[in-house]
JSON list of C-alpha atoms in Angstrom, two decimals:
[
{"chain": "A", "resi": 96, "resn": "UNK", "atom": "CA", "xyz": [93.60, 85.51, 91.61]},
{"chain": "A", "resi": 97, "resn": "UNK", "atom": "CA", "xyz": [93.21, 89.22, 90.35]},
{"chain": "A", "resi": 98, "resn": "UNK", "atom": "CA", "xyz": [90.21, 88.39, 89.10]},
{"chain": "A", "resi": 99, "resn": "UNK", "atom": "CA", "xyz": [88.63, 86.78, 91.77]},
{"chain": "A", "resi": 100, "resn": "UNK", "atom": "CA", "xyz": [90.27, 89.54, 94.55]},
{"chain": "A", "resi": 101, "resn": "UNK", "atom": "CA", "xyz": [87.92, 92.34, 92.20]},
{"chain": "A", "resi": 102, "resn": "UNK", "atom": "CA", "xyz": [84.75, 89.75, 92.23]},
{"chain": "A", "resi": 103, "resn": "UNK", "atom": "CA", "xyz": [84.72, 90.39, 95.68]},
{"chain": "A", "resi": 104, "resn": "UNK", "atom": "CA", "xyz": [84.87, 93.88, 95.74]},
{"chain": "A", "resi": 105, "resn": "UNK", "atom": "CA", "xyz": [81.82, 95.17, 93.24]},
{"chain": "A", "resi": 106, "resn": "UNK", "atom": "CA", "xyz": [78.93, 94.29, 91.71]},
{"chain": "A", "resi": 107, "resn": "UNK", "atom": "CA", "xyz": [77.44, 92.98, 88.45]},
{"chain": "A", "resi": 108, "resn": "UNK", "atom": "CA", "xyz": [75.21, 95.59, 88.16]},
{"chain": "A", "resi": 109, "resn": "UNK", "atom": "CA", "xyz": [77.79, 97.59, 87.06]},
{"chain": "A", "resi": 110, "resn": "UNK", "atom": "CA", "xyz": [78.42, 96.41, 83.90]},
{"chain": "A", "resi": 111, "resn": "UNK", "atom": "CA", "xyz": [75.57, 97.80, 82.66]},
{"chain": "A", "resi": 112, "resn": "UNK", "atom": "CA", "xyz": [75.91, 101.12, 84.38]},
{"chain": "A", "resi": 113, "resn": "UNK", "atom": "CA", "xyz": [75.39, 104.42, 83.30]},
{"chain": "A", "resi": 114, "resn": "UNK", "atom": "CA", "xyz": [75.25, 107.78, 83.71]},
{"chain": "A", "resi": 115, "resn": "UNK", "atom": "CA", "xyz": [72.03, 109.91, 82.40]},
{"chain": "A", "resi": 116, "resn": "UNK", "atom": "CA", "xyz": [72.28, 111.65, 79.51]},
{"chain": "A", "resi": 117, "resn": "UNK", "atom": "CA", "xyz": [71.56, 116.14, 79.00]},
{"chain": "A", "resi": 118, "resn": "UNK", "atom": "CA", "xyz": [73.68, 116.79, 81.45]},
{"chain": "A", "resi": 119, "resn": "UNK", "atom": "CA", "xyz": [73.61, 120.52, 82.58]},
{"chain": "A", "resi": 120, "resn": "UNK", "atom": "CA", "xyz": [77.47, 122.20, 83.04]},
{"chain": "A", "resi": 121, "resn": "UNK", "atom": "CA", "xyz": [76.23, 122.28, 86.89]},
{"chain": "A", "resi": 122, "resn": "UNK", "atom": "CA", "xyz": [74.94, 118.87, 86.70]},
{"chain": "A", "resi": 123, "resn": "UNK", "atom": "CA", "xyz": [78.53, 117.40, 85.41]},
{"chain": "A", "resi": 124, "resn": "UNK", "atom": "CA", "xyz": [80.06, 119.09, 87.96]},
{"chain": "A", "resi": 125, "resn": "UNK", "atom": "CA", "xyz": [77.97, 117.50, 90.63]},
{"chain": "A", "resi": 126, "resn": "UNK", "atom": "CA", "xyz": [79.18, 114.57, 88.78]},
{"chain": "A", "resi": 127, "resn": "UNK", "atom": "CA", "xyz": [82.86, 115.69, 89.34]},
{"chain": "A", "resi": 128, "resn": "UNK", "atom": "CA", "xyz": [82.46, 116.05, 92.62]},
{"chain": "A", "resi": 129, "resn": "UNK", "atom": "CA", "xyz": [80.76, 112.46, 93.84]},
{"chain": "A", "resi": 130, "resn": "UNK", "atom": "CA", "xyz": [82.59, 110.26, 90.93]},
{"chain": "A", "resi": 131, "resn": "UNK", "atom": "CA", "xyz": [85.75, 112.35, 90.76]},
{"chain": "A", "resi": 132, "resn": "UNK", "atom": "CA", "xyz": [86.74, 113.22, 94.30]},
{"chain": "A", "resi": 133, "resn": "UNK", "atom": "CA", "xyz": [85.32, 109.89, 95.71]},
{"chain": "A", "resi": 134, "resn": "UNK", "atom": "CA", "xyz": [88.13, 107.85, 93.50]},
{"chain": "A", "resi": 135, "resn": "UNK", "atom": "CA", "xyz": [90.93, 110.09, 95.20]},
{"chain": "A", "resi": 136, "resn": "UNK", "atom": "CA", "xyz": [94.02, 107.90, 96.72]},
{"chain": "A", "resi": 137, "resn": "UNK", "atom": "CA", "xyz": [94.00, 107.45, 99.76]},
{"chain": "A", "resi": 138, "resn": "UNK", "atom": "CA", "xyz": [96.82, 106.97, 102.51]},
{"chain": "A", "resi": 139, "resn": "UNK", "atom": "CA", "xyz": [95.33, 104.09, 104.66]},
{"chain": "A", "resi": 140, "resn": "UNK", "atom": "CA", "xyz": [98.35, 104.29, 106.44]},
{"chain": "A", "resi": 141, "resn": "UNK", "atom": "CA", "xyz": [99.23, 106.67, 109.60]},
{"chain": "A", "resi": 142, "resn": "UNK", "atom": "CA", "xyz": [101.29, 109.44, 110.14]},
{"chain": "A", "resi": 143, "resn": "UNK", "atom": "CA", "xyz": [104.52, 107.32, 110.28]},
{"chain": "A", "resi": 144, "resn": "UNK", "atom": "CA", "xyz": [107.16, 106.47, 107.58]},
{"chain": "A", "resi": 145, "resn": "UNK", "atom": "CA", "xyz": [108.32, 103.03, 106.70]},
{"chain": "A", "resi": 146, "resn": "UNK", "atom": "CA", "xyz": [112.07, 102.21, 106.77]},
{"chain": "A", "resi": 147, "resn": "UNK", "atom": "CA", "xyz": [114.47, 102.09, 103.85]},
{"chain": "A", "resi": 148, "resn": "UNK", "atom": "CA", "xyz": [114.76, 98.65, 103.89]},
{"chain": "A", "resi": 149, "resn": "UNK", "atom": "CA", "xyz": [112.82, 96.21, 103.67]},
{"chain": "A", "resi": 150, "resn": "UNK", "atom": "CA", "xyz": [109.87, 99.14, 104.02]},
{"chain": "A", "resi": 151, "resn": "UNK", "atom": "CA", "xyz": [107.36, 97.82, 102.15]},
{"chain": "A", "resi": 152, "resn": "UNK", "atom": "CA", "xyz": [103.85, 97.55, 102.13]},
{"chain": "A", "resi": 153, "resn": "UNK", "atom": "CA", "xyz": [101.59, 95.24, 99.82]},
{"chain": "A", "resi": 154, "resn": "UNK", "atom": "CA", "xyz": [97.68, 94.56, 99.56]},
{"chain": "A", "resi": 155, "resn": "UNK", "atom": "CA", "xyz": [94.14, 95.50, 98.09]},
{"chain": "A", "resi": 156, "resn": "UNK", "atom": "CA", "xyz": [91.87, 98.80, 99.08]},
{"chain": "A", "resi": 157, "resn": "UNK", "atom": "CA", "xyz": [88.67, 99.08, 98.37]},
{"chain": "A", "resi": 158, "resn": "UNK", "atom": "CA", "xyz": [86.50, 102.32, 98.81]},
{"chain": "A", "resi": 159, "resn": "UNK", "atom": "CA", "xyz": [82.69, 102.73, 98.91]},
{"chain": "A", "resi": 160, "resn": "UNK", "atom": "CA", "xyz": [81.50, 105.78, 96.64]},
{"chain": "A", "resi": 161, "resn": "UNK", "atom": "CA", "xyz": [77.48, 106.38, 97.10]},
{"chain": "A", "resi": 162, "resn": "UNK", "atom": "CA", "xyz": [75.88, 107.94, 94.24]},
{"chain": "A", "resi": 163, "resn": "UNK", "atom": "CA", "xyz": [73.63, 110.37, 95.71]},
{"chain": "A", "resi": 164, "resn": "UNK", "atom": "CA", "xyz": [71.66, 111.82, 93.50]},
{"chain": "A", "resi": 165, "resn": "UNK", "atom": "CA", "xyz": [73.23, 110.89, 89.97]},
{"chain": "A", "resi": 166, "resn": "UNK", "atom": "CA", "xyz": [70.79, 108.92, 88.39]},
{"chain": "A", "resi": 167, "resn": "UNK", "atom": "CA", "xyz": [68.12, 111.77, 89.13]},
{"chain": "A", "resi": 168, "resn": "UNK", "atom": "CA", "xyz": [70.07, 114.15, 86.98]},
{"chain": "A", "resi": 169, "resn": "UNK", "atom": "CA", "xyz": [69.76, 115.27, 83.43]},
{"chain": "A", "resi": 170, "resn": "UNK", "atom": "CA", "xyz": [67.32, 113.20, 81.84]},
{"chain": "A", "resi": 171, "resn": "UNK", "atom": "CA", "xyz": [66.73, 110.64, 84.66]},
{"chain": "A", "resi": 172, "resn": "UNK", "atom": "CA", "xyz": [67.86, 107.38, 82.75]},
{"chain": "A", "resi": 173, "resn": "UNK", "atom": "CA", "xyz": [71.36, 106.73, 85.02]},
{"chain": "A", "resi": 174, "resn": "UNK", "atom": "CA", "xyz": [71.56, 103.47, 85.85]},
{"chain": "A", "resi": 175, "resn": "UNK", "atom": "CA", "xyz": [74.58, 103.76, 88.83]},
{"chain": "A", "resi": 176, "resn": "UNK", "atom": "CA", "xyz": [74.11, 101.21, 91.68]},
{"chain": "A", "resi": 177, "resn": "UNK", "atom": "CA", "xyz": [73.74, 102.74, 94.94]},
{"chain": "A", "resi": 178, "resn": "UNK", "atom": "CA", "xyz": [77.36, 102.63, 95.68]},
{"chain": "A", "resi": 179, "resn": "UNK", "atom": "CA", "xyz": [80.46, 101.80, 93.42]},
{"chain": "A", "resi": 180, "resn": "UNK", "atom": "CA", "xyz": [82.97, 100.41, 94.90]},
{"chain": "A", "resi": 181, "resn": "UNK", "atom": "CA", "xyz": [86.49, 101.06, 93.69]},
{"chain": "A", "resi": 182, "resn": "UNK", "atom": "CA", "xyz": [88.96, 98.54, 94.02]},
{"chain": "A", "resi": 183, "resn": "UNK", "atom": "CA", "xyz": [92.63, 99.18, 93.78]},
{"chain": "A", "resi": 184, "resn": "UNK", "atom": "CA", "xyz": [96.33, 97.03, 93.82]},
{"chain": "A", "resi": 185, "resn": "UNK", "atom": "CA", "xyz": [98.07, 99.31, 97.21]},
{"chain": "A", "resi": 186, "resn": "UNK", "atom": "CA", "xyz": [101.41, 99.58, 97.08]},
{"chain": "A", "resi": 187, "resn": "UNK", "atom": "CA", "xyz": [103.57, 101.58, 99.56]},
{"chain": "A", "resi": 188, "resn": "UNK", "atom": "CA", "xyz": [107.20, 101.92, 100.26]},
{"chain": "A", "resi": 189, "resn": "UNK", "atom": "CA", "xyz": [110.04, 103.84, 102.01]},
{"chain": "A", "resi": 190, "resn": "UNK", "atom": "CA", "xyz": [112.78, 105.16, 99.92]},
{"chain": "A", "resi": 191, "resn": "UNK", "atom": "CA", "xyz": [114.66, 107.79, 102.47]},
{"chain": "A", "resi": 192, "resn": "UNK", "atom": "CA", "xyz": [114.03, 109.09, 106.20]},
{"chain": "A", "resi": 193, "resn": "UNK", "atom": "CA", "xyz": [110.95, 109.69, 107.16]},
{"chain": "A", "resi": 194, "resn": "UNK", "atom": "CA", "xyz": [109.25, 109.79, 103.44]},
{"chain": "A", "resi": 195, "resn": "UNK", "atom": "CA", "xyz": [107.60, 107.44, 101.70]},
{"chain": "A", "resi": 196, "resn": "UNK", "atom": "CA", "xyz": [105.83, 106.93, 98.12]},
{"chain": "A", "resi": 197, "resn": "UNK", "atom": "CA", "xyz": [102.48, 104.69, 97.20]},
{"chain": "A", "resi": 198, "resn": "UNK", "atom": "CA", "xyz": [101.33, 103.62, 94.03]},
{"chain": "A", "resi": 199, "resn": "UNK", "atom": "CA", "xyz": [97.68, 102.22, 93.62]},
{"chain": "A", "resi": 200, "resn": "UNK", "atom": "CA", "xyz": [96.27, 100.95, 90.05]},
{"chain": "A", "resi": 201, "resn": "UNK", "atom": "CA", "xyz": [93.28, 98.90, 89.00]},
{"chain": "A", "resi": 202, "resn": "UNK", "atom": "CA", "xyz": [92.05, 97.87, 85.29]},
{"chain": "A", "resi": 203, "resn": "UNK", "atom": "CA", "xyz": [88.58, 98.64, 84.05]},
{"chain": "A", "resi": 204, "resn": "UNK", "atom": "CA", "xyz": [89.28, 95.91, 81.81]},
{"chain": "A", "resi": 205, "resn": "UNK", "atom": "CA", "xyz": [88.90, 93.69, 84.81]},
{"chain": "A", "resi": 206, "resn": "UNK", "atom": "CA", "xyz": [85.72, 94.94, 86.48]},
{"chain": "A", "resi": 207, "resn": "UNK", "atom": "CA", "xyz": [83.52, 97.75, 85.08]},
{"chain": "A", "resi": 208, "resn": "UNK", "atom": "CA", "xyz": [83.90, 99.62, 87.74]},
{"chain": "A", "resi": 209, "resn": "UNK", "atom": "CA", "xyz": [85.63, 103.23, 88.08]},
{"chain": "A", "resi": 210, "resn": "UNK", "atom": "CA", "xyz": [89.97, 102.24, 88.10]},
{"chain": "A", "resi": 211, "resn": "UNK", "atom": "CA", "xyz": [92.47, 104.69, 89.10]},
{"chain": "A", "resi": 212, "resn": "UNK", "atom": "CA", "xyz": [96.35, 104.67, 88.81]},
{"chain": "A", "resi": 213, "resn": "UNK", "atom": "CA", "xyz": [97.27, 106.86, 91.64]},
{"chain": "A", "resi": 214, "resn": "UNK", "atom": "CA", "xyz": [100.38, 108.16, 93.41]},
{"chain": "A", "resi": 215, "resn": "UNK", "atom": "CA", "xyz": [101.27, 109.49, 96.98]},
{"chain": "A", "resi": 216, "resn": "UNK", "atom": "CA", "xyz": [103.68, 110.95, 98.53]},
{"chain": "A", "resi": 217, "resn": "UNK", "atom": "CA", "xyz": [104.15, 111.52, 102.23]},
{"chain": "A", "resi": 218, "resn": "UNK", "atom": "CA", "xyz": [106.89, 113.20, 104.72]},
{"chain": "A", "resi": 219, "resn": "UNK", "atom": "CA", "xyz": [106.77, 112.91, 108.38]},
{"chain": "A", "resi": 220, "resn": "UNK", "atom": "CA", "xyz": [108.02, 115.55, 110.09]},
{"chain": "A", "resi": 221, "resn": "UNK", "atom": "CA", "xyz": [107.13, 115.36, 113.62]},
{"chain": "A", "resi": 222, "resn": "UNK", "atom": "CA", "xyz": [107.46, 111.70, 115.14]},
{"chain": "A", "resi": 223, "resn": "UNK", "atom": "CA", "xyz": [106.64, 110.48, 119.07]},
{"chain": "A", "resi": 224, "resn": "UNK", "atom": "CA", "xyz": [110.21, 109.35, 119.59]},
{"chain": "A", "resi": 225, "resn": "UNK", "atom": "CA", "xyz": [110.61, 113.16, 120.23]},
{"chain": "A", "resi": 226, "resn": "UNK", "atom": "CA", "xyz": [109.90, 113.35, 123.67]},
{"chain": "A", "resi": 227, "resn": "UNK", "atom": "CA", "xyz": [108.04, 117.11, 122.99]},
{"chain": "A", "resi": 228, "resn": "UNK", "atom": "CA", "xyz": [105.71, 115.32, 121.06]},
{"chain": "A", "resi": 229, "resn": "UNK", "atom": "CA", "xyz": [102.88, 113.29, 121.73]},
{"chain": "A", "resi": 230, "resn": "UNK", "atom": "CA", "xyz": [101.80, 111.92, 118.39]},
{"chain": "A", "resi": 231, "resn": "UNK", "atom": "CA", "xyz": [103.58, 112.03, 115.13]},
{"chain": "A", "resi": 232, "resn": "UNK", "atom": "CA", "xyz": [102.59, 114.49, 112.19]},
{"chain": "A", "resi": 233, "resn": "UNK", "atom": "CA", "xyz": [102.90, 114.11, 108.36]},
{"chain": "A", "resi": 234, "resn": "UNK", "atom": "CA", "xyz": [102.03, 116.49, 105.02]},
{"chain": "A", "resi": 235, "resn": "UNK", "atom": "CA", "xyz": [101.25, 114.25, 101.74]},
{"chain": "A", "resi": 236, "resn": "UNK", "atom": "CA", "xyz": [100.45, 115.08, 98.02]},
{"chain": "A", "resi": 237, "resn": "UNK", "atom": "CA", "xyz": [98.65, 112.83, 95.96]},
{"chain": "A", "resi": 238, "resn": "UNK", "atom": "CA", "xyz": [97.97, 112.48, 92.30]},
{"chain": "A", "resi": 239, "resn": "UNK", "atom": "CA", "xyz": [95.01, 110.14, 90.90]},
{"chain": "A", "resi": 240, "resn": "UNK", "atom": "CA", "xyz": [94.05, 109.47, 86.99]},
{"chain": "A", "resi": 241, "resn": "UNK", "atom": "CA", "xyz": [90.51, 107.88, 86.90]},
{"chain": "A", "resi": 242, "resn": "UNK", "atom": "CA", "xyz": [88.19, 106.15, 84.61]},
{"chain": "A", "resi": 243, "resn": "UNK", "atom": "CA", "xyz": [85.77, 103.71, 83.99]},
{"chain": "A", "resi": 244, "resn": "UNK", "atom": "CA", "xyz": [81.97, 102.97, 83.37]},
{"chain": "A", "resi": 245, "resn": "UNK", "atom": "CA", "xyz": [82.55, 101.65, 80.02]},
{"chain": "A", "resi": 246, "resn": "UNK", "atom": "CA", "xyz": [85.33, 104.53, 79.08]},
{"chain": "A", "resi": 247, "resn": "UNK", "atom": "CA", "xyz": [82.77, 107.13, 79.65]},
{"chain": "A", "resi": 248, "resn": "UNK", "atom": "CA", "xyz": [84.27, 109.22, 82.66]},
{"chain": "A", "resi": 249, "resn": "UNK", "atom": "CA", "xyz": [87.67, 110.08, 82.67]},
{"chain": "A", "resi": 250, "resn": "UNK", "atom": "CA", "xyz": [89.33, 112.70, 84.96]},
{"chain": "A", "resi": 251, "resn": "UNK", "atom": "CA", "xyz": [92.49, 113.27, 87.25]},
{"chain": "A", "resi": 252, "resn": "UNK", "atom": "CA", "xyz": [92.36, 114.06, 90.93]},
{"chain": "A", "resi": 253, "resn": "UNK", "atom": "CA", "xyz": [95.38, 116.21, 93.03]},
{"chain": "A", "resi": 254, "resn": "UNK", "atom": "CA", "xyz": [95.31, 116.59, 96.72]},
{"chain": "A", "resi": 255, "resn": "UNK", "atom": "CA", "xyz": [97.62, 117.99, 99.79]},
{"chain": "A", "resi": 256, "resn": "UNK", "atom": "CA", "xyz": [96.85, 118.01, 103.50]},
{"chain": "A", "resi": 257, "resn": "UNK", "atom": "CA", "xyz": [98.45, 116.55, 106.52]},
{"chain": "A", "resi": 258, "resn": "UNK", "atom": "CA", "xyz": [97.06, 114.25, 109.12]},
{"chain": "A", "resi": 259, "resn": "UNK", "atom": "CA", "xyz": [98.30, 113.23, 112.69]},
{"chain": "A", "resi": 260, "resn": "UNK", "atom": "CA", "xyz": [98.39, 109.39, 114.49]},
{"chain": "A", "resi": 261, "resn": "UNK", "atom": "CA", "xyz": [99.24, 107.88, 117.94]},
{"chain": "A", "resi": 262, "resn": "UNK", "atom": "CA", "xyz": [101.18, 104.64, 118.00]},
{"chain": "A", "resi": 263, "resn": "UNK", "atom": "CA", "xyz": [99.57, 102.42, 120.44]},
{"chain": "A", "resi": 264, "resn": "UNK", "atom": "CA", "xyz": [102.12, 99.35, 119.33]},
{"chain": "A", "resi": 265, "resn": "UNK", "atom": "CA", "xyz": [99.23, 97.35, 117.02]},
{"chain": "A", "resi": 266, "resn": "UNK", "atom": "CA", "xyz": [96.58, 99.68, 116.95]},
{"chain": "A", "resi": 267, "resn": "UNK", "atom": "CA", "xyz": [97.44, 103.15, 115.45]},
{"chain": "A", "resi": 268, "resn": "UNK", "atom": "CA", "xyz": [93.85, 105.78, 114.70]},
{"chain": "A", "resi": 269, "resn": "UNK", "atom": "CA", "xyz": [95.14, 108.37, 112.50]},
{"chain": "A", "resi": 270, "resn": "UNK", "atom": "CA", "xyz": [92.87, 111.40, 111.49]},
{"chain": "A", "resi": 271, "resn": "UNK", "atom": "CA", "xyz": [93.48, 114.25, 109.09]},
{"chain": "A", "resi": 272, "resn": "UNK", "atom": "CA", "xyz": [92.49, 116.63, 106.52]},
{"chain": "A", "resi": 273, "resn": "UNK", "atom": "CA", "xyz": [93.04, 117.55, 102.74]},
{"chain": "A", "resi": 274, "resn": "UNK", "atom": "CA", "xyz": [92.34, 120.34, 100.10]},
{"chain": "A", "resi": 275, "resn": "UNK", "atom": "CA", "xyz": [90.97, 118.29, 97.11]},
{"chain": "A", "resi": 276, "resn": "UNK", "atom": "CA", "xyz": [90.61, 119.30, 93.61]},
{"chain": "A", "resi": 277, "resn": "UNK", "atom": "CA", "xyz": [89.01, 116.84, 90.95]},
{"chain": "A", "resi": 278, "resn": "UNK", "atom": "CA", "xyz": [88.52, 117.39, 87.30]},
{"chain": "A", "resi": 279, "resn": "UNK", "atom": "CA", "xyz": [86.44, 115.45, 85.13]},
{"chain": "A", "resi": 280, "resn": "UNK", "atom": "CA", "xyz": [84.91, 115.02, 81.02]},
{"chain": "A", "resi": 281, "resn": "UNK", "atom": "CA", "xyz": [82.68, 112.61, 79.40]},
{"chain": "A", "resi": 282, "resn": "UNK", "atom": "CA", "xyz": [82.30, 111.83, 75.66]},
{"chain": "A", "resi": 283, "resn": "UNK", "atom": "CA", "xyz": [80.81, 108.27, 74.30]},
{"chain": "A", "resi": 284, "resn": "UNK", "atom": "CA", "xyz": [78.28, 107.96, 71.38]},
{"chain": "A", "resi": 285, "resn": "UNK", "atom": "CA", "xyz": [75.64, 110.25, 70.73]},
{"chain": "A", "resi": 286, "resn": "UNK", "atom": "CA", "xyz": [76.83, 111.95, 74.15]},
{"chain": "A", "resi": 287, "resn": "UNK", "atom": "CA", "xyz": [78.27, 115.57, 73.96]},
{"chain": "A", "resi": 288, "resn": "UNK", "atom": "CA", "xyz": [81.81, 116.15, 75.19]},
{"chain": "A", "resi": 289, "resn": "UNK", "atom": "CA", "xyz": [81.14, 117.89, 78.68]},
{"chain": "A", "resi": 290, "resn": "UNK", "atom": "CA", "xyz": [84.32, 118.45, 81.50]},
{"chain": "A", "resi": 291, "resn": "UNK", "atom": "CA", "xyz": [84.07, 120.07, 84.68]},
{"chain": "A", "resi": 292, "resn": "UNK", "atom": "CA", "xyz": [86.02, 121.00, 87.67]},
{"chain": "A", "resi": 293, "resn": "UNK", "atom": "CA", "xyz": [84.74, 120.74, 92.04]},
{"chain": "A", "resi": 294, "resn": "UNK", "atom": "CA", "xyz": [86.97, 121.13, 94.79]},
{"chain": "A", "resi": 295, "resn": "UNK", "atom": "CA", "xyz": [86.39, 120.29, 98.49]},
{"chain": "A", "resi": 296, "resn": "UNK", "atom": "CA", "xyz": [88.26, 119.85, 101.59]},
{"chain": "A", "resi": 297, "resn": "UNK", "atom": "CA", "xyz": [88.52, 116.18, 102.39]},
{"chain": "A", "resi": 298, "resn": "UNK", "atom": "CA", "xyz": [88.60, 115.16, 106.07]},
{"chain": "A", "resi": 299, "resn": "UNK", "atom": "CA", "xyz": [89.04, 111.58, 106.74]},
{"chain": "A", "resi": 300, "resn": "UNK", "atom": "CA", "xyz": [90.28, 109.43, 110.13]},
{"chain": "A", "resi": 301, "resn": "UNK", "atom": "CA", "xyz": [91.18, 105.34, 110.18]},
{"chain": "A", "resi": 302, "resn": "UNK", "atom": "CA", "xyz": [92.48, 102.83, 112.25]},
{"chain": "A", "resi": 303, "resn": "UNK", "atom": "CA", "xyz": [95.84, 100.88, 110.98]},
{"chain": "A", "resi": 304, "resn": "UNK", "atom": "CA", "xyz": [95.82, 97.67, 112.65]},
{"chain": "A", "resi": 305, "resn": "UNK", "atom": "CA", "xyz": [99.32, 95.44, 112.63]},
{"chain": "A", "resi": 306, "resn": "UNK", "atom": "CA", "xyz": [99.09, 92.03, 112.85]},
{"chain": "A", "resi": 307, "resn": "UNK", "atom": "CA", "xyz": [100.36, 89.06, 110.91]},
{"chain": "A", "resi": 308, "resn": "UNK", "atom": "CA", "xyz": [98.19, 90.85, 108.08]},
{"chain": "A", "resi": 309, "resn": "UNK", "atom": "CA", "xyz": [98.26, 94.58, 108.16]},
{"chain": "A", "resi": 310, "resn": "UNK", "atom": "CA", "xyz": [94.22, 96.15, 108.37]},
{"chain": "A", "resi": 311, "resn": "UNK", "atom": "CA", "xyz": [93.13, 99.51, 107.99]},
{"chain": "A", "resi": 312, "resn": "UNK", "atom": "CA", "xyz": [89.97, 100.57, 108.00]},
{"chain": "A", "resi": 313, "resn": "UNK", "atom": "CA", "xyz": [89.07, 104.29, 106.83]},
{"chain": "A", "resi": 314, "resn": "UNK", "atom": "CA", "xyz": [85.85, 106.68, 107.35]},
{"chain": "A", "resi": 315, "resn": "UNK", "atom": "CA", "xyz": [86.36, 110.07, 104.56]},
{"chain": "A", "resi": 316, "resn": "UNK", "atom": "CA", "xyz": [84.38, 112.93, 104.18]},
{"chain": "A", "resi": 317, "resn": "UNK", "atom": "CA", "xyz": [83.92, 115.00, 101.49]},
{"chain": "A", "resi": 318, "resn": "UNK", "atom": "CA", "xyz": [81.02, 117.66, 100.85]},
{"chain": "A", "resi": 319, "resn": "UNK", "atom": "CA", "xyz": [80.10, 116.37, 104.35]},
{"chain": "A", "resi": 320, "resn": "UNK", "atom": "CA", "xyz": [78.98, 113.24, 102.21]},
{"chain": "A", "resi": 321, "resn": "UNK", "atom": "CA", "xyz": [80.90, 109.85, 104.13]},
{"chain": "A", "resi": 322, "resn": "UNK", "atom": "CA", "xyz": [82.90, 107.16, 102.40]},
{"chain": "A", "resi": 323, "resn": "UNK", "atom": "CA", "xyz": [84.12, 104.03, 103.68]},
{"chain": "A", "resi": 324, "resn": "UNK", "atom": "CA", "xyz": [87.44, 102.17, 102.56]},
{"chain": "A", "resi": 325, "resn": "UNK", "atom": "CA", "xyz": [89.43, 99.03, 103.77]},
{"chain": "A", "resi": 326, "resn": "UNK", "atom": "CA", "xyz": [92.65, 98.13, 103.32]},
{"chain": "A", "resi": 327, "resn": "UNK", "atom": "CA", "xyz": [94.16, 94.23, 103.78]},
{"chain": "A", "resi": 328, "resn": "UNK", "atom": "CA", "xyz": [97.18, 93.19, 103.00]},
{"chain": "A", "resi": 329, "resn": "UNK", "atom": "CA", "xyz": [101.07, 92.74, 104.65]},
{"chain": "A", "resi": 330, "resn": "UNK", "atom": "CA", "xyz": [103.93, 94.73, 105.89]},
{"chain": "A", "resi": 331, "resn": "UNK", "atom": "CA", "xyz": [107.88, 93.59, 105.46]}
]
């Protein structure tokens, strides 16, 4: 089922992908800052908390990463698709008032894709059942180990912003912003070990949609470069 769930959400192509060789230091960062920041976790939730109990959240994300420019770099000879797309196990649950913790995770073994093992954190601290409020308000930290493409990349992402939503009973848009910093290194055969650092701030805004499946659908962007992501799965 795993299998086939990750079939759906990349491409062969990748399994032969690559990234150019003679990388530059500013050329790796410019790597950094597409590969690394673009496999941040991500809420896909709004501003509110899930109960203690049962307060739990289950399903597959996906995200949409364009490579730009990456194959022109270096020496020319990357072979990235277009877009990766990086899919992840989503896991979210409640665990006191008003905060809640997610886990995401995804194998490279599975798909040769970019995988992450990510976790979040979020507190709400301004809700609409206040009646001096008119949406509800949240701050969240993040934390995101990546790799993939064969072993080649590997890097770690941290992030903290806050974001606001309006419950409209099943449809809830949410929008906010975070500060973003990703670090990056390479090393593989006859490749020399390279690491490199980019920050960004990373606005994104989504739509959670409750029904008997939970849906949320997610716009991001960072350098001013978009990024789609989707989220299916269920609520308890």
């Amino acid at each position: 089922m795993m299998r086939t769930l990750a079939i759906l959400f990349t491409s062969a192509a990748l399994y032969g992908a690559s990234l150019p060789q003679s990388l530059s230091s500013a050329e790796f960062d410019r790597v950094v800052e597409i590969l690394g920041q673009g496999s941040v976790s991500r809420l896909m939730r709004s501003a509110e908390s899930y109960p203690m109990w049962p307060g739990l959240r289950l399903g597959i994300d996906t995200s949409m990463v364009p490579t730009r420019d990456l194959n022109g770099l270096g020496d020319g000879t990357g072979s990235l698709p277009g877009s990766l797309f990086i899919p992840r196990i989503h896991i979210t649950k409640g665990i006191a008032e008003e905060f809640e913790v997610g886990l995401n995770f995804f194998s490279d073994s599975i798909v040769k894709t970019l995988s992450t093992t990510g976790f979040t954190g979020k507190w709400t601290f301004v809700t609409e059942e206040d009646e001096d409020y008119w949406a509800t308000a949240a701050v969240f930290g993040s934390y995101t180990s990546v790799q993939g493409l064969n072993s080649l990349y590997g890097g770690n992402d941290f992030e903290v912003g806050a974001l606001v939503s309006k419950d409209f009973v099943r449809m809830k848009p949410y929008a906010g912003a975070g500060f973003l910093f990703a670090h990056g290194n390479i090393s593989g055969p006859q490749r020399m070990e390279q690491s490199g650092w980019a920050s960004t701030i990373h606005l994104f805004a989504g739509l959670e949609i409750e029904t008997p499946l939970n849906i949320t659908a997610q716009l991001d962007f960072m350098n001013l470069s978009p990024m789609a992501s989707l989220f299916i799965g269920y609520s308890f």
